[in-house]
């Protein structure tokens, strides 16, 4: 595996990449804010010590949380939770239909539902995320893959079953779970006209569908989900060689749904590099090409909806290559004004779908942590970005009655100290909120 060949575009385009990253982050992820200092009568007060500490990010850094409480020992489960909390403020919860409703009418909502590895019930996810101030995303409402065997093999007959599923999930979680992937991988997963065969390992439980299924499901879902935001989620295909600007298949699908008035709130662009070692150098053409990545984001941003890198797999055959690639990719994505979230897929090497006679994710060794829960260089690289480089912590002095400062958008604790008197406020410094605040001493 040739490291230089894999990473060559990041290095050749370094000046272009760093320029756009710097200006993008400074312009779109940070803002200027003002603090005014007065006494109780409103008179200006000069000379104070100001401590500014960022507590949370507005931008969402996420990961699937499929392995929560799934490991054999309490020690392993705690290590998983600690690693998760260290980086992420967004968790993708599994709603795959086959595991969520293995028997018709018996949906696995509750914490005490029967155990299925990597298919934890949503109430377990919500409990953990509430305790740790982590937002939850549901995945997916509908995907042509991983459908329950009990579904009828007829499109019209399965519709009432899907309506029951949508209504049941919405009744409990509309607005509680802030975001749902509504329809998944439409333009990439085949629509079979034949009964699936034994050798069709990934599509064994595929059901017949009509070409209008996306619009029909979206209408049913948006009718029930009035508060949660809905994502149109697609595979890695939009990033690759098939990108044809505004006439790309996925772009045309999204544009069509939006023009019909469908509630498409977010455009989800997966980023799975399911490449074997000998195939890694090919990523330099598109997926590891900064100029191309910006072109894709610039194009899809024209749809007028926020973007999300919704599922990420970067192979870890070489720790250094994985870390350097992810550091560059995250900075590129974070710098784009249209992007609102970046979601890694499997936190650890022991979190992926394991092999068992068919295709499996674990062969790519894409985790940010090893199977013993030790941090890889890629985890450390993201920790450095999310918790240090992209975090504002300042200690300032002012001789005037005001103070200007620039900060990343998020929630802050701000302390103002003067002559032994201290005022502490928790403030949300956001792109669309107040940019000037008063402290009375």
XYZ file of C-alpha atoms in Angstrom:
441
model
C 0.000 0.000 0.000
C 1.609 3.237 -1.203
C 0.986 5.956 1.384
C 2.213 8.753 -0.881
C -0.058 7.660 -3.731
C -3.097 7.521 -1.454
C -2.554 10.973 0.068
C -0.970 12.727 -2.914
C -3.889 15.062 -3.709
C -4.034 16.367 -0.136
C -0.349 17.176 -0.394
C -0.280 18.494 -3.963
C -3.271 20.752 -3.267
C -2.062 21.798 0.174
C -2.092 25.553 -0.523
C -5.573 25.482 -2.078
C -6.888 23.204 0.670
C -5.452 25.145 3.597
C -6.639 28.468 2.191
C -10.229 27.303 1.820
C -10.197 25.516 5.171
C -8.921 28.562 7.045
C -11.250 31.103 5.462
C -14.226 28.731 5.587
C -13.845 28.035 9.291
C -13.156 31.650 10.223
C -16.155 32.873 8.185
C -18.744 30.178 8.868
C -17.934 28.437 12.170
C -17.043 31.472 14.276
C -18.531 34.872 15.037
C -17.648 38.123 16.779
C -19.329 38.857 20.093
C -19.365 41.818 22.469
C -19.598 41.987 26.252
C -20.689 45.269 27.879
C -19.804 45.984 31.522
C -21.992 48.250 33.683
C -22.904 48.781 37.312
C -26.443 48.386 38.644
C -27.297 51.943 37.571
C -26.146 51.351 34.009
C -22.933 53.339 34.295
C -19.918 51.944 32.406
C -17.485 49.848 34.408
C -13.880 49.566 33.263
C -11.147 47.071 33.987
C -12.170 43.453 34.463
C -10.856 39.937 34.044
C -12.949 37.836 31.647
C -12.865 34.037 31.411
C -14.527 32.478 28.344
C -14.948 28.681 28.326
C -16.696 26.759 25.560
C -18.828 23.872 26.830
C -20.497 22.573 23.645
C -20.384 22.854 19.868
C -23.356 23.932 17.752
C -21.901 21.903 14.887
C -22.730 18.218 15.210
C -19.967 15.633 15.380
C -21.580 12.203 15.450
C -21.197 8.445 15.298
C -23.505 5.455 15.308
C -24.082 4.181 18.828
C -25.103 0.664 17.839
C -22.778 -1.061 20.340
C -24.028 0.710 23.476
C -24.280 -1.913 26.276
C -23.500 -4.707 23.793
C -20.095 -5.793 25.072
C -19.664 -8.807 27.394
C -18.297 -6.921 30.400
C -19.201 -3.755 32.267
C -15.608 -2.566 31.897
C -15.790 -2.804 28.100
C -19.140 -1.036 28.000
C -17.825 1.817 30.143
C -14.735 2.190 27.943
C -16.973 2.384 24.869
C -19.142 5.047 26.499
C -16.145 7.122 27.589
C -14.633 7.056 24.121
C -17.980 7.977 22.581
C -18.573 10.940 24.904
C -15.057 12.241 24.360
C -15.699 13.110 20.705
C -19.379 13.109 19.855
C -22.473 15.239 20.499
C -24.695 13.315 18.056
C -25.607 9.613 18.146
C -27.217 7.611 15.346
C -29.702 5.086 16.774
C -30.698 1.946 14.818
C -34.247 1.648 13.505
C -33.625 -1.090 10.911
C -37.016 -2.622 10.327
C -36.038 -6.306 10.495
C -34.515 -6.015 13.983
C -36.855 -3.295 15.241
C -39.992 -5.337 14.485
C -38.896 -8.982 14.125
C -42.503 -10.056 14.717
C -45.345 -8.057 13.224
C -46.764 -5.612 15.739
C -44.030 -6.217 18.348
C -41.666 -3.262 18.086
C -38.501 -3.155 20.170
C -38.850 0.279 21.790
C -38.073 -0.537 25.411
C -34.769 -0.943 27.244
C -35.696 -4.491 28.266
C -36.415 -5.601 24.695
C -34.808 -8.853 23.563
C -31.073 -8.422 22.945
C -29.844 -8.087 19.361
C -26.219 -7.087 18.881
C -25.797 -3.670 17.185
C -29.586 -3.213 17.232
C -30.159 -1.633 20.624
C -33.647 -0.284 21.449
C -34.177 3.482 21.160
C -35.119 3.963 24.825
C -31.652 2.748 25.821
C -30.060 5.248 23.445
C -32.236 8.100 24.682
C -31.437 7.388 28.334
C -27.683 7.515 27.716
C -27.886 10.558 25.460
C -30.068 12.567 27.859
C -27.546 11.939 30.632
C -24.696 13.158 28.432
C -26.298 16.011 26.445
C -26.000 14.125 23.152
C -28.534 14.641 20.363
C -30.099 11.541 18.787
C -30.704 10.747 15.136
C -32.837 7.789 13.966
C -31.688 5.604 11.064
C -33.670 4.779 8.916
C -37.429 5.070 8.550
C -37.191 3.051 5.330
C -34.409 1.225 3.523
C -34.947 -1.363 0.803
C -32.510 -3.608 2.655
C -32.978 -5.217 6.092
C -36.733 -5.628 5.839
C -38.508 -8.191 8.061
C -39.244 -11.606 6.570
C -42.893 -11.393 7.593
C -43.580 -8.501 5.213
C -45.773 -9.524 2.259
C -44.030 -9.913 -1.095
C -46.321 -7.375 -2.692
C -45.806 -3.606 -2.724
C -49.459 -2.661 -2.203
C -49.854 -5.188 0.618
C -46.773 -3.993 2.512
C -47.895 -0.336 2.463
C -50.256 -0.675 5.483
C -47.430 -2.335 7.442
C -45.124 0.571 6.688
C -47.805 3.092 7.660
C -48.173 1.314 11.030
C -44.401 1.499 11.531
C -44.180 5.197 10.650
C -47.091 6.130 12.907
C -45.817 4.121 15.868
C -42.333 5.643 15.715
C -43.664 9.167 15.179
C -46.139 8.888 18.052
C -43.264 8.296 20.477
C -40.399 10.222 18.943
C -41.567 13.093 16.733
C -39.584 16.030 18.092
C -37.932 13.844 20.734
C -35.468 12.392 18.258
C -34.530 15.533 16.358
C -33.628 13.928 13.026
C -34.532 10.800 11.059
C -33.088 9.400 7.863
C -36.376 9.121 5.990
C -35.453 7.092 2.914
C -32.034 5.520 2.524
C -29.843 4.839 -0.533
C -32.472 5.234 -3.241
C -30.252 5.742 -6.289
C -27.616 3.148 -5.376
C -29.439 0.053 -4.107
C -30.963 -2.013 -6.936
C -34.694 -2.570 -7.305
C -35.080 -6.297 -7.931
C -37.702 -7.642 -10.319
C -36.985 -11.222 -9.285
C -37.315 -13.109 -6.042
C -33.971 -12.772 -4.215
C -31.666 -15.777 -4.568
C -29.488 -17.382 -1.911
C -26.377 -15.826 -3.431
C -27.874 -12.313 -3.094
C -26.487 -12.118 0.455
C -26.977 -8.385 0.974
C -30.436 -8.291 -0.614
C -31.964 -11.543 0.631
C -34.948 -9.868 2.307
C -35.617 -7.458 -0.537
C -39.262 -6.742 -1.386
C -40.839 -5.580 -4.658
C -41.266 -1.814 -4.866
C -42.850 0.679 -7.222
C -40.774 3.468 -8.735
C -42.926 5.977 -6.856
C -42.142 4.513 -3.446
C -39.842 7.371 -2.402
C -42.453 10.085 -2.893
C -45.181 7.950 -1.302
C -43.103 7.121 1.796
C -41.996 10.732 2.144
C -45.574 11.984 2.103
C -46.613 9.454 4.743
C -43.585 10.239 6.917
C -43.813 14.025 6.783
C -47.499 13.792 7.679
C -46.567 12.039 10.944
C -43.253 13.746 11.711
C -44.139 17.427 12.078
C -41.246 18.357 14.405
C -38.373 16.007 13.601
C -36.265 16.861 10.583
C -36.104 14.376 7.707
C -32.938 13.414 5.825
C -32.654 12.153 2.258
C -29.663 9.844 2.696
C -27.504 8.399 -0.071
C -24.429 6.190 -0.387
C -20.923 7.427 -1.187
C -21.796 7.539 -4.899
C -22.305 11.357 -5.029
C -18.642 11.862 -4.051
C -17.202 9.516 -6.674
C -16.613 9.265 -10.392
C -20.356 9.346 -11.067
C -20.630 12.974 -9.940
C -22.214 14.922 -12.815
C -22.956 18.201 -11.049
C -26.653 19.149 -11.180
C -27.524 16.181 -13.398
C -26.169 13.607 -10.940
C -28.777 10.970 -10.126
C -28.999 11.851 -6.443
C -29.120 15.589 -7.115
C -32.034 15.096 -9.524
C -33.892 12.955 -6.969
C -33.443 15.550 -4.221
C -34.400 18.402 -6.535
C -37.517 16.535 -7.658
C -38.701 15.902 -4.094
C -38.064 19.510 -3.076
C -39.953 20.850 -6.103
C -42.891 18.623 -5.177
C -42.954 20.306 -1.789
C -41.702 17.329 0.173
C -40.225 18.035 3.617
C -36.591 17.341 2.718
C -34.788 19.057 5.593
C -31.249 17.726 5.166
C -29.203 16.203 2.345
C -27.264 13.190 3.645
C -24.074 12.237 1.799
C -22.509 9.026 3.063
C -18.755 8.547 2.794
C -17.916 4.853 3.057
C -14.499 3.961 1.606
C -15.056 0.223 1.265
C -11.671 -0.209 -0.414
C -9.257 -3.117 -0.067
C -5.566 -2.284 0.516
C -4.703 -2.596 -3.163
C -7.589 -0.247 -4.038
C -6.712 2.594 -1.669
C -4.650 4.642 -4.146
C -7.740 5.001 -6.360
C -9.320 7.212 -3.682
C -6.943 10.025 -4.661
C -8.922 10.619 -7.848
C -12.120 11.732 -6.130
C -12.738 10.828 -2.476
C -9.301 12.081 -1.321
C -9.206 15.038 -3.702
C -9.864 18.390 -1.929
C -10.858 20.290 -5.058
C -13.343 17.579 -6.019
C -14.803 17.378 -2.504
C -15.480 21.110 -2.489
C -17.112 20.872 -5.932
C -19.505 18.208 -4.657
C -20.439 20.231 -1.570
C -20.795 23.452 -3.565
C -23.146 21.651 -5.946
C -25.417 20.021 -3.367
C -25.551 23.220 -1.316
C -27.434 24.761 -4.260
C -30.452 22.705 -3.197
C -30.851 25.122 -0.297
C -30.761 22.457 2.399
C -28.105 21.766 5.052
C -25.652 19.000 4.205
C -24.542 16.117 6.396
C -21.683 13.677 5.875
C -23.989 11.082 7.324
C -21.920 7.864 7.524
C -18.125 7.656 7.312
C -15.822 4.684 6.854
C -12.098 5.317 6.331
C -10.017 2.108 6.244
C -7.371 1.692 8.916
C -4.864 -0.639 7.280
C -2.209 1.951 8.137
C -2.764 4.074 11.253
C -0.857 7.045 9.855
C -2.741 7.097 6.555
C -6.109 6.886 8.312
C -5.221 9.690 10.727
C -3.879 12.040 8.053
C -6.829 11.380 5.742
C -9.405 11.965 8.485
C -7.720 15.125 9.736
C -7.857 16.579 6.236
C -11.368 15.335 5.478
C -12.892 16.647 8.695
C -11.286 20.057 8.193
C -12.552 20.222 4.594
C -16.101 19.253 5.576
C -16.166 21.493 8.665
C -15.046 24.487 6.611
C -17.903 24.301 4.109
C -20.795 26.696 4.873
C -23.423 24.171 3.798
C -22.322 21.425 6.174
C -24.064 20.987 9.544
C -22.895 17.575 10.747
C -20.190 14.951 10.265
C -21.037 11.406 11.383
C -18.449 8.645 11.677
C -19.853 5.147 11.329
C -18.153 2.548 13.538
C -16.337 3.904 16.582
C -14.201 0.783 17.050
C -12.819 -2.097 15.044
C -15.034 -4.304 17.220
C -18.152 -2.265 16.413
C -18.511 -3.107 12.718
C -20.572 -5.839 11.073
C -18.447 -8.970 11.426
C -17.721 -11.449 8.676
C -19.831 -14.550 8.361
C -19.789 -15.885 4.843
C -20.735 -12.637 3.147
C -19.617 -9.032 2.895
C -18.764 -7.395 6.217
C -17.507 -4.032 7.449
C -14.898 -5.286 9.884
C -12.473 -6.210 7.080
C -11.685 -2.504 6.603
C -10.490 -1.993 10.215
C -12.013 1.479 10.068
C -12.559 2.093 13.780
C -11.143 5.123 15.541
C -10.310 2.836 18.458
C -8.912 -0.691 18.532
C -10.723 -3.763 19.800
C -9.048 -3.259 23.193
C -10.572 0.273 23.230
C -7.196 2.001 22.953
C -7.220 5.141 20.832
C -5.781 5.030 17.339
C -3.954 8.065 15.904
C -7.186 8.841 14.020
C -9.091 9.188 17.313
C -6.347 11.427 18.650
C -6.445 13.536 15.474
C -10.192 14.127 15.803
C -9.854 14.801 19.527
C -7.252 17.456 18.750
C -9.600 19.123 16.250
C -12.942 18.873 18.069
C -11.783 19.474 21.631
C -8.820 21.794 21.140
C -8.311 23.438 17.753
C -12.034 24.074 17.212
C -12.801 25.193 20.757
C -12.623 28.731 22.159
C -11.183 29.162 25.656
C -9.933 32.657 26.477
C -8.661 34.610 29.472
C -8.807 38.332 28.713
C -8.360 41.656 30.459
C -10.069 44.874 29.467
C -9.331 48.461 30.403
C -12.545 49.600 28.708
C -16.207 49.019 29.553
C -16.589 46.443 26.800
C -14.838 43.533 25.150
C -14.945 42.072 21.648
C -13.880 38.500 20.946
C -14.233 35.879 18.218
C -15.461 32.410 19.128
C -16.732 29.140 17.716
C -20.512 28.822 17.855
C -21.705 26.911 20.910
C -22.637 27.156 24.591
C -20.258 28.951 26.942
C -19.607 29.725 30.560
C -18.409 33.330 30.839
C -17.031 34.755 34.081
C -16.350 38.447 34.660
C -14.283 39.382 37.721
C -13.642 42.921 39.011
C -12.517 44.028 42.457
C -13.374 40.659 43.970
C -16.903 40.605 42.516
C -17.675 37.851 40.005
C -20.608 37.446 37.630
C -21.082 34.109 35.850
C -23.410 33.547 32.907
C -24.109 30.580 30.638
C -24.526 31.977 27.134
C -25.299 30.506 23.742
C -23.106 32.168 21.146
C -24.839 31.266 17.909
C -24.937 32.257 14.278
C -28.569 33.379 14.515
C -28.814 34.663 18.105
C -27.685 37.746 20.018
C -24.110 38.871 19.467
C -23.964 41.410 22.319
C -24.424 40.729 26.038
C -24.422 42.797 29.228
C -22.793 41.945 32.546
C -23.863 43.978 35.572
C -21.222 44.312 38.301
